[in-house]
Short mmCIF file of C-alpha atoms and ligand atoms in Angstrom, two decimals:
data_model
loop_
_atom_site.label_atom_id
_atom_site.label_comp_id
_atom_site.label_asym_id
_atom_site.label_seq_id
_atom_site.Cartn_x
_atom_site.Cartn_y
_atom_site.Cartn_z
CA MET A 26 0.00 0.00 0.00
CA THR A 27 1.33 3.43 -0.87
CA ALA A 28 0.79 6.16 1.67
CA HIS A 29 -1.28 8.95 0.17
CA LYS A 30 -1.23 11.64 2.84
CA ILE A 31 1.45 13.67 4.59
CA LEU A 32 1.58 14.56 8.28
CA PHE A 33 4.31 17.14 8.79
CA ILE A 34 5.27 17.78 12.42
CA VAL A 35 7.70 20.59 13.13
CA LEU A 36 9.18 20.52 16.62
CA ASP A 37 10.14 24.16 16.93
CA GLY A 38 13.75 24.78 17.97
CA ILE A 39 14.12 21.16 19.11
CA SER A 40 17.76 20.69 18.21
CA ASP A 41 20.64 22.11 20.15
CA ARG A 42 24.35 22.06 20.80
CA PRO A 43 26.08 20.15 23.61
CA CYS A 44 24.88 21.49 26.99
CA PRO A 45 27.20 21.43 30.05
CA GLU A 46 24.18 20.80 32.38
CA LEU A 47 23.44 17.61 30.45
CA GLY A 48 26.93 16.18 30.59
CA GLY A 49 27.88 17.62 27.23
CA THR A 50 25.05 16.28 25.16
CA THR A 51 21.95 17.86 23.63
CA PRO A 52 18.50 17.98 25.30
CA LEU A 53 17.13 15.79 22.51
CA ALA A 54 19.89 13.20 22.93
CA ALA A 55 19.47 13.33 26.73
CA ALA A 56 15.69 12.86 26.59
CA ARG A 57 13.97 9.49 26.89
CA THR A 58 11.94 9.36 23.67
CA PRO A 59 10.67 5.83 22.96
CA VAL A 60 8.04 6.95 20.45
CA LEU A 61 10.32 9.18 18.40
CA ASP A 62 12.95 6.44 18.50
CA LYS A 63 10.46 3.88 17.17
CA LEU A 64 9.42 6.25 14.39
CA ALA A 65 13.11 6.77 13.59
CA ALA A 66 13.67 3.01 13.56
CA GLU A 67 10.74 2.51 11.19
CA GLY A 68 11.77 5.36 8.90
CA ILE A 69 14.65 7.00 7.14
CA CYS A 70 16.57 9.70 8.99
CA GLY A 71 18.92 12.54 8.24
CA ILE A 72 19.91 16.04 9.16
CA MET A 73 18.71 19.15 7.41
CA ASP A 74 19.74 22.74 6.79
CA THR A 75 16.28 24.29 6.74
CA ILE A 76 17.27 27.16 4.46
CA ALA A 77 20.88 26.43 3.50
CA PRO A 78 24.10 25.50 5.34
CA GLY A 79 25.24 28.26 7.67
CA ILE A 80 22.03 30.28 7.40
CA ARG A 81 20.44 31.00 10.82
CA PRO A 82 16.72 30.75 10.21
CA GLY A 83 13.88 32.55 11.90
CA SER A 84 10.85 30.37 12.49
CA ASP A 85 9.05 32.21 9.70
CA THR A 86 11.71 31.87 7.00
CA ALA A 87 12.34 28.27 8.10
CA HIS A 88 8.68 27.30 7.75
CA LEU A 89 8.44 28.97 4.35
CA ALA A 90 11.48 26.99 3.18
CA LEU A 91 10.09 23.75 4.62
CA LEU A 92 6.84 24.28 2.75
CA GLY A 93 8.82 24.89 -0.44
CA TYR A 94 8.38 28.69 -0.64
CA ASP A 95 11.76 30.33 -1.19
CA PRO A 96 12.06 32.77 1.74
CA TYR A 97 14.43 34.96 -0.30
CA LYS A 98 11.59 35.51 -2.75
CA TYR A 99 8.58 35.47 -0.46
CA TYR A 100 9.74 37.00 2.81
CA THR A 101 9.78 40.78 3.26
CA GLY A 102 9.11 40.91 6.99
CA ARG A 103 7.17 39.23 9.73
CA GLY A 104 4.28 41.72 9.69
CA PRO A 105 2.09 40.32 6.90
CA LEU A 106 2.35 36.80 8.35
CA GLU A 107 1.37 38.03 11.82
CA CYS A 108 -1.57 39.89 10.26
CA GLU A 109 -2.81 36.71 8.58
CA GLY A 110 -2.30 34.81 11.82
CA SER A 111 -4.48 37.38 13.60
CA GLY A 112 -7.22 36.77 11.06
CA ILE A 113 -6.64 39.79 8.80
CA HIS A 114 -6.91 38.79 5.16
CA MET A 115 -3.86 40.26 3.44
CA GLU A 116 -4.09 41.16 -0.24
CA PRO A 117 -0.92 41.50 -2.34
CA GLY A 118 0.59 44.96 -1.83
CA MET A 119 -0.82 45.48 1.66
CA ILE A 120 1.71 46.42 4.34
CA GLY A 121 1.61 44.45 7.60
CA PHE A 122 3.11 45.10 11.04
CA ARG A 123 3.30 43.16 14.25
CA CYS A 124 2.36 45.35 17.17
CA ASN A 125 2.56 45.46 20.96
CA TYR A 126 0.39 47.35 23.35
CA ALA A 127 2.75 49.20 25.70
CA THR A 128 2.61 51.76 28.50
CA VAL A 129 3.99 55.29 28.23
CA SER A 130 3.99 58.05 30.84
CA LYS A 131 2.26 61.40 30.25
CA GLU A 132 5.65 62.67 29.10
CA GLY A 133 5.79 59.88 26.54
CA ILE A 134 8.45 57.71 28.19
CA VAL A 135 8.00 53.94 27.72
CA LEU A 136 7.33 52.44 31.16
CA ASP A 137 6.35 48.89 30.16
CA ARG A 138 6.78 47.40 26.68
CA ARG A 139 4.04 44.85 27.36
CA ALA A 140 1.50 47.03 29.17
CA GLY A 141 1.53 44.92 32.32
CA ARG A 142 1.02 41.82 30.16
CA ILE A 143 -2.54 42.91 29.51
CA HIS A 144 -4.81 40.08 28.32
CA ASP A 145 -8.00 41.30 26.81
CA THR A 146 -7.40 44.17 24.42
CA ALA A 147 -10.40 43.63 22.14
CA ALA A 148 -12.23 46.77 23.32
CA LEU A 149 -9.09 48.88 22.84
CA SER A 150 -8.49 47.52 19.36
CA LYS A 151 -12.09 48.19 18.41
CA ALA A 152 -11.79 51.78 19.64
CA ILE A 153 -8.70 52.22 17.47
CA GLN A 154 -10.39 50.64 14.47
CA ASP A 155 -13.43 52.91 14.87
CA GLY A 156 -11.62 56.07 15.91
CA VAL A 157 -8.43 56.38 13.86
CA ASP A 158 -8.88 58.01 10.46
CA LEU A 159 -6.12 57.76 7.85
CA SER A 160 -8.32 58.68 4.90
CA GLU A 161 -6.48 61.95 4.37
CA SER A 162 -3.57 59.86 3.07
CA GLY A 163 -5.95 57.60 1.14
CA VAL A 164 -5.11 54.66 3.39
CA GLU A 165 -7.45 52.08 4.89
CA PHE A 166 -6.29 50.00 7.82
CA THR A 167 -7.24 46.95 9.86
CA PHE A 168 -6.07 46.64 13.44
CA ARG A 169 -6.63 43.41 15.37
CA SER A 170 -5.75 42.15 18.83
CA GLY A 171 -3.57 39.07 19.05
CA ALA A 172 -2.71 36.95 22.09
CA GLY A 173 -1.92 38.86 25.28
CA HIS A 174 -0.44 42.30 24.64
CA ARG A 175 0.06 41.57 20.94
CA ALA A 176 -1.75 42.98 17.94
CA ALA A 177 -1.38 43.37 14.19
CA LEU A 178 -1.85 46.28 11.80
CA ALA A 179 -2.44 46.13 8.06
CA LEU A 180 -2.38 49.15 5.73
CA LYS A 181 -3.99 49.24 2.32
CA GLY A 182 -3.65 52.04 -0.19
CA GLU A 183 -1.87 53.37 -3.26
CA GLY A 184 1.86 54.02 -3.19
CA LEU A 185 2.80 52.38 0.10
CA GLY A 186 6.22 50.81 0.67
CA HIS A 187 7.40 48.49 3.42
CA CYS A 188 10.95 49.73 4.09
CA VAL A 189 10.26 51.62 7.29
CA SER A 190 11.73 51.51 10.78
CA SER A 191 10.00 50.64 14.04
CA ASN A 192 8.87 52.98 16.82
CA ASP A 193 9.76 50.33 19.42
CA PRO A 194 12.86 51.45 21.37
CA LYS A 195 13.17 47.82 22.62
CA LYS A 196 13.79 49.12 26.13
CA GLU A 197 12.05 51.07 28.84
CA GLY A 198 12.85 54.56 30.15
CA VAL A 199 13.08 56.22 26.72
CA LYS A 200 10.62 57.69 24.24
CA PRO A 201 9.33 55.62 21.32
CA PHE A 202 11.10 56.42 18.05
CA THR A 203 9.60 58.29 15.17
CA ILE A 204 9.08 55.87 12.28
CA THR A 205 11.18 56.71 9.22
CA ALA A 206 11.81 55.31 5.77
CA VAL A 207 14.92 53.12 5.78
CA LYS A 208 15.19 53.12 2.00
CA LYS A 209 14.84 56.03 -0.42
CA GLY A 210 11.44 56.26 -2.06
CA ALA A 211 8.22 58.22 -1.80
CA ASN A 212 6.32 54.99 -1.10
CA HIS A 213 8.36 54.15 1.99
CA GLU A 214 8.18 57.76 3.18
CA LYS A 215 4.42 57.70 2.78
CA THR A 216 4.13 54.55 4.91
CA ALA A 217 6.33 56.09 7.61
CA ALA A 218 4.14 59.21 7.72
CA VAL A 219 0.96 57.12 7.86
CA CYS A 220 2.41 55.03 10.71
CA ASN A 221 3.31 58.10 12.75
CA GLU A 222 -0.18 59.48 12.22
CA PHE A 223 -1.64 56.13 13.28
CA VAL A 224 0.43 56.15 16.48
CA LYS A 225 -0.52 59.76 17.23
CA GLN A 226 -4.26 59.22 16.79
CA SER A 227 -4.37 55.82 18.51
CA THR A 228 -2.39 57.08 21.52
CA ARG A 229 -4.93 59.85 22.01
CA ILE A 230 -7.79 57.33 21.92
CA LEU A 231 -6.03 54.92 24.26
CA PHE A 232 -5.16 57.52 26.89
CA SER A 233 -8.82 58.38 27.47
CA HIS A 234 -10.28 54.89 27.01
CA PRO A 235 -12.36 53.58 29.98
CA VAL A 236 -10.45 50.27 29.99
CA ASN A 237 -7.22 52.17 30.62
CA ARG A 238 -8.76 54.59 33.14
CA ASP A 239 -9.96 51.53 34.99
CA ARG A 240 -6.52 49.90 34.84
CA VAL A 241 -4.85 53.01 36.24
CA LYS A 242 -7.38 53.06 39.12
CA LYS A 243 -6.49 49.44 39.89
CA GLY A 244 -2.78 50.21 39.82
CA LEU A 245 -2.26 48.32 36.55
CA SER A 246 -0.22 49.57 33.61
CA PRO A 247 -2.50 51.09 30.97
CA ALA A 248 -2.15 49.95 27.35
CA ASN A 249 -1.82 53.47 25.99
CA ILE A 250 0.47 53.21 22.98
CA VAL A 251 0.96 50.86 20.05
CA LEU A 252 4.54 49.88 19.25
CA MET A 253 4.96 48.47 15.77
CA ARG A 254 7.69 46.56 13.97
CA GLY A 255 8.36 43.85 11.37
CA ALA A 256 6.99 45.82 8.42
CA GLY A 257 6.53 43.73 5.30
CA GLU A 258 4.64 43.80 2.05
CA MET A 259 2.24 40.99 1.29
CA GLY A 260 3.43 39.10 -1.77
CA ILE A 261 1.72 36.76 -4.20
CA PHE A 262 1.99 33.19 -2.93
CA GLU A 263 1.31 30.31 -5.29
CA PRO A 264 -1.49 28.49 -3.48
CA PHE A 265 -0.39 25.26 -1.81
CA GLY A 266 -3.22 23.32 -3.45
CA GLN A 267 -2.09 24.47 -6.89
CA LYS A 268 1.61 23.97 -6.23
CA TYR A 269 1.31 20.44 -4.88
CA GLY A 270 -2.20 19.28 -5.78
CA LEU A 271 -2.86 18.64 -2.10
CA SER A 272 -5.49 20.01 0.26
CA GLY A 273 -4.05 20.99 3.62
CA SER A 274 -4.42 22.38 7.12
CA VAL A 275 -2.19 24.08 9.66
CA ILE A 276 -2.28 23.52 13.43
CA ALA A 277 -0.12 25.86 15.52
CA ALA A 278 -0.40 28.10 18.57
CA ALA A 279 1.87 30.86 17.28
CA SER A 280 0.05 33.35 15.07
CA LEU A 281 3.22 33.64 12.98
CA ILE A 282 2.97 29.98 11.97
CA THR A 283 -0.80 29.96 11.42
CA GLY A 284 -0.20 33.11 9.37
CA ILE A 285 2.35 31.32 7.18
CA GLY A 286 -0.10 28.46 6.75
CA ARG A 287 -2.87 30.84 5.77
CA VAL A 288 -0.83 32.84 3.27
CA VAL A 289 0.02 29.69 1.34
CA GLY A 290 -3.59 28.54 1.49
CA LEU A 291 -3.66 25.98 4.32
CA GLU A 292 -6.78 25.96 6.45
CA HIS A 293 -6.21 27.06 10.03
CA VAL A 294 -7.60 24.57 12.54
CA PRO A 295 -8.05 26.04 16.03
CA VAL A 296 -7.40 23.73 18.99
CA PRO A 297 -8.55 24.64 22.50
CA GLY A 298 -5.89 25.06 25.17
CA ILE A 299 -2.86 25.51 22.93
CA THR A 300 -0.47 28.18 24.14
CA GLY A 301 2.86 27.75 22.33
CA SER A 302 4.41 27.18 25.75
CA GLN A 303 5.24 24.31 28.08
CA ASP A 304 1.62 24.11 29.29
CA SER A 305 0.15 23.74 25.80
CA ASN A 306 -2.47 21.13 24.94
CA ILE A 307 -0.11 19.30 22.59
CA ALA A 308 -2.10 16.06 22.79
CA GLY A 309 -5.04 18.08 21.42
CA LYS A 310 -2.89 19.14 18.47
CA ILE A 311 -2.09 15.55 17.52
CA ALA A 312 -5.74 14.51 17.89
CA ALA A 313 -6.80 17.46 15.71
CA ALA A 314 -4.18 16.52 13.12
CA GLU A 315 -5.44 12.94 12.93
CA ASN A 316 -8.95 14.26 12.57
CA GLU A 317 -7.92 16.62 9.76
CA LEU A 318 -6.21 13.79 7.89
CA GLU A 319 -9.62 12.12 7.51
CA THR A 320 -10.46 14.76 4.91
CA LYS A 321 -7.19 16.51 4.00
CA ASP A 322 -4.07 15.33 2.14
CA PHE A 323 -1.59 17.34 4.19
CA VAL A 324 -1.42 18.64 7.74
CA LEU A 325 1.30 20.85 9.20
CA VAL A 326 1.61 20.79 13.00
CA ASN A 327 3.98 23.09 14.88
CA ILE A 328 4.85 22.34 18.51
CA LYS A 329 6.59 25.30 20.04
CA GLY A 330 7.61 24.77 23.71
CA ALA A 331 11.15 23.46 23.22
CA ASP A 332 12.15 26.63 21.36
CA GLU A 333 11.06 28.69 24.35
CA SER A 334 13.31 26.67 26.70
CA GLY A 335 16.20 27.15 24.28
CA HIS A 336 15.67 30.92 24.27
CA ASP A 337 15.61 30.85 28.07
CA GLY A 338 18.78 28.72 28.17
CA LEU A 339 17.05 25.99 30.20
CA ALA A 340 18.53 22.71 28.97
CA GLU A 341 16.85 20.47 31.55
CA GLN A 342 13.47 22.07 30.97
CA LYS A 343 13.97 21.57 27.25
CA ARG A 344 14.81 17.90 27.74
CA ASN A 345 11.75 17.42 29.94
CA PHE A 346 9.45 19.07 27.44
CA ILE A 347 10.82 16.89 24.65
CA GLU A 348 9.81 13.85 26.75
CA LYS A 349 6.31 15.33 27.02
CA ILE A 350 6.16 15.75 23.25
CA ASP A 351 7.27 12.16 22.81
CA ALA A 352 4.43 10.87 24.97
CA VAL A 353 1.71 12.64 22.97
CA LEU A 354 3.06 11.32 19.66
CA GLU A 355 2.23 7.73 20.59
CA PRO A 356 -0.99 7.50 18.50
CA LEU A 357 1.14 8.10 15.40
CA LEU A 358 2.74 4.67 15.72
CA ALA A 359 -0.53 3.14 14.52
CA CYS A 360 -0.83 5.55 11.57
CA ARG A 361 -0.39 3.54 8.38
CA ASP A 362 -1.78 5.46 5.45
CA CYS A 363 0.39 8.53 5.67
CA ILE A 364 3.95 9.68 5.39
CA ILE A 365 4.99 11.19 8.71
CA ILE A 366 7.72 13.80 8.66
CA ILE A 367 9.18 14.96 11.98
CA CYS A 368 11.87 17.62 12.12
CA GLY A 369 12.97 20.88 13.69
CA ASP A 370 12.73 24.25 11.98
CA HIS A 371 16.13 25.38 13.35
CA SER A 372 18.33 24.74 16.36
CA THR A 373 17.81 26.91 19.45
CA PRO A 374 20.93 26.13 21.50
CA CYS A 375 20.55 26.75 25.24
CA THR A 376 24.13 27.97 25.27
CA ILE A 377 23.36 30.87 22.92
CA LYS A 378 19.66 31.43 23.77
CA ASP A 379 18.84 32.09 20.14
CA HIS A 380 18.54 30.26 16.84
CA SER A 381 21.65 28.84 15.20
CA ALA A 382 22.40 27.38 11.79
CA ASP A 383 23.24 23.91 13.16
CA PRO A 384 21.32 21.40 11.05
CA VAL A 385 18.20 19.79 12.52
CA PRO A 386 17.32 16.09 12.69
CA VAL A 387 14.59 14.73 10.43
CA ILE A 388 12.60 11.48 10.20
CA ILE A 389 10.49 10.37 7.26
CA ARG A 390 8.43 7.33 8.11
CA GLY A 391 5.73 5.52 6.17
CA ASP A 392 5.06 2.87 3.55
CA GLY A 393 7.59 2.80 0.75
CA VAL A 394 10.35 4.44 2.77
CA ARG A 395 13.73 2.67 2.55
CA MET A 396 14.49 2.21 6.24
CA ASP A 397 17.99 2.85 7.49
CA ASP A 398 19.80 1.67 10.64
CA VAL A 399 19.00 4.71 12.80
CA VAL A 400 17.02 3.80 15.92
CA ARG A 401 17.30 7.07 17.88
CA PHE A 402 15.87 10.49 17.11
CA ASP A 403 18.63 12.93 17.97
CA GLU A 404 21.13 15.17 16.24
CA TYR A 405 23.97 12.63 16.37
CA SER A 406 22.08 9.47 15.36
CA CYS A 407 20.16 11.12 12.53
CA ALA A 408 23.43 12.41 11.05
CA LYS A 409 24.23 8.76 10.24
CA GLY A 410 20.90 8.15 8.51
CA GLY A 411 19.97 7.27 4.95
CA LEU A 412 18.77 10.75 4.04
CA SER A 413 22.23 12.17 4.80
CA ARG A 414 22.22 15.96 4.87
CA ILE A 415 19.41 17.62 2.95
CA THR A 416 18.00 21.14 2.76
CA GLY A 417 14.54 22.27 3.83
CA PRO A 418 13.26 22.97 0.32
CA ALA A 419 14.02 19.32 -0.60
CA LEU A 420 11.61 17.95 1.97
CA MET A 421 8.26 18.50 0.23
CA PRO A 422 9.50 17.05 -3.09
CA ILE A 423 10.79 13.96 -1.24
CA ALA A 424 7.46 13.53 0.54
CA LEU A 425 5.46 14.08 -2.66
CA ASP A 426 7.48 11.40 -4.40
CA LEU A 427 6.77 8.96 -1.58
CA ILE A 428 3.02 9.42 -2.04
CA ASN A 429 3.54 9.09 -5.82
CA ARG A 430 2.43 12.63 -6.56
CA ALA A 431 5.72 13.97 -7.91
CA HIS A 432 5.80 14.98 -11.58
CA LYS A 433 8.28 13.22 -13.78
CA PHE A 434 11.03 15.44 -15.12
CA GLY A 435 11.87 14.33 -18.64
CA ALA A 436 10.71 11.32 -20.63
ZN1 LIG B 46 11.15 28.14 15.23
ZN1 LIG B 47 12.79 30.77 18.52
#
């Protein structure tokens, strides 16, 4: 029987470098992972440079590359992807930003970049949407709340460019910056002017909003300014269904990843209780993926928590979370009609607390796969596998071939 579906599980930031706290090995190699090991034993393994050797990927550019969309062509900034992830439909040419609600003093000094980690900002975002008017510049906008203090802003209008700076000073105790064009061009200058006008008008609305007055009374930090960054222009993405002839879904907690799924035309499947952190309902993600595969050809699942531990430099926590991931993957052992791909999107070494270009381990398991001798899922074992060292953009073609959907090149 040939597998005819693809389940693609990305374990965000799972791979690492040797950690002193773990006796000089990686969290993945130190973790007890019987399920991942069985999948490795039943599949073909390798290591992978998600974009190319030596390139340190962001999660966004890595996921684009893994899905076969050249990030050098498609990626102009994180903003448009965050906008899609927040539910704003981005049309080609629209400019997107990722935003934060923050707190400034009356004098305009940033006191808290996350506005006391405010949770429910829907009323504030609605007030901004209803109250800010950019029509003088011929620009329409959509502003949406994201998780926690986060939000997204999309601009639509003639002659807008995306090469503009951020107003986020990235630290407290100073004034937000004025947004400027970072590249010559009337279009970029126009966007910068529109952004500054947006900040001016929205700040005025936020300062007098009842939600913020109430927060001040309770001694909480008011969410009285919008900091914006990650400007990018929405491009034209060849729809996933057209590119591969497959229907597909995306399951992820991070709006950046759901946004990437949505821009390429994957359907976003919400799962209750997923947080992108250690406490996420990751079992729910796997159940939702299995459910999606009943009707879809392709499902992308992103599991985030290990990346967070890497950024925090917590090797033991990372190892423990990897063991948690392993436990929820157990139902996959019984999965017979699909090709299962498991990999990282980049390494997030605890020793550097950021992403690195170290290649990530990858398993491809399913009917028709030529099994190799690897019986452990970790950076060292997978390096000895039958896939050898591949690049991220090679993954989808390999998977398509295994489900006999690859087009023949030549006669
Ligand atoms: Zn990532
Ligand atoms: Zn990360």
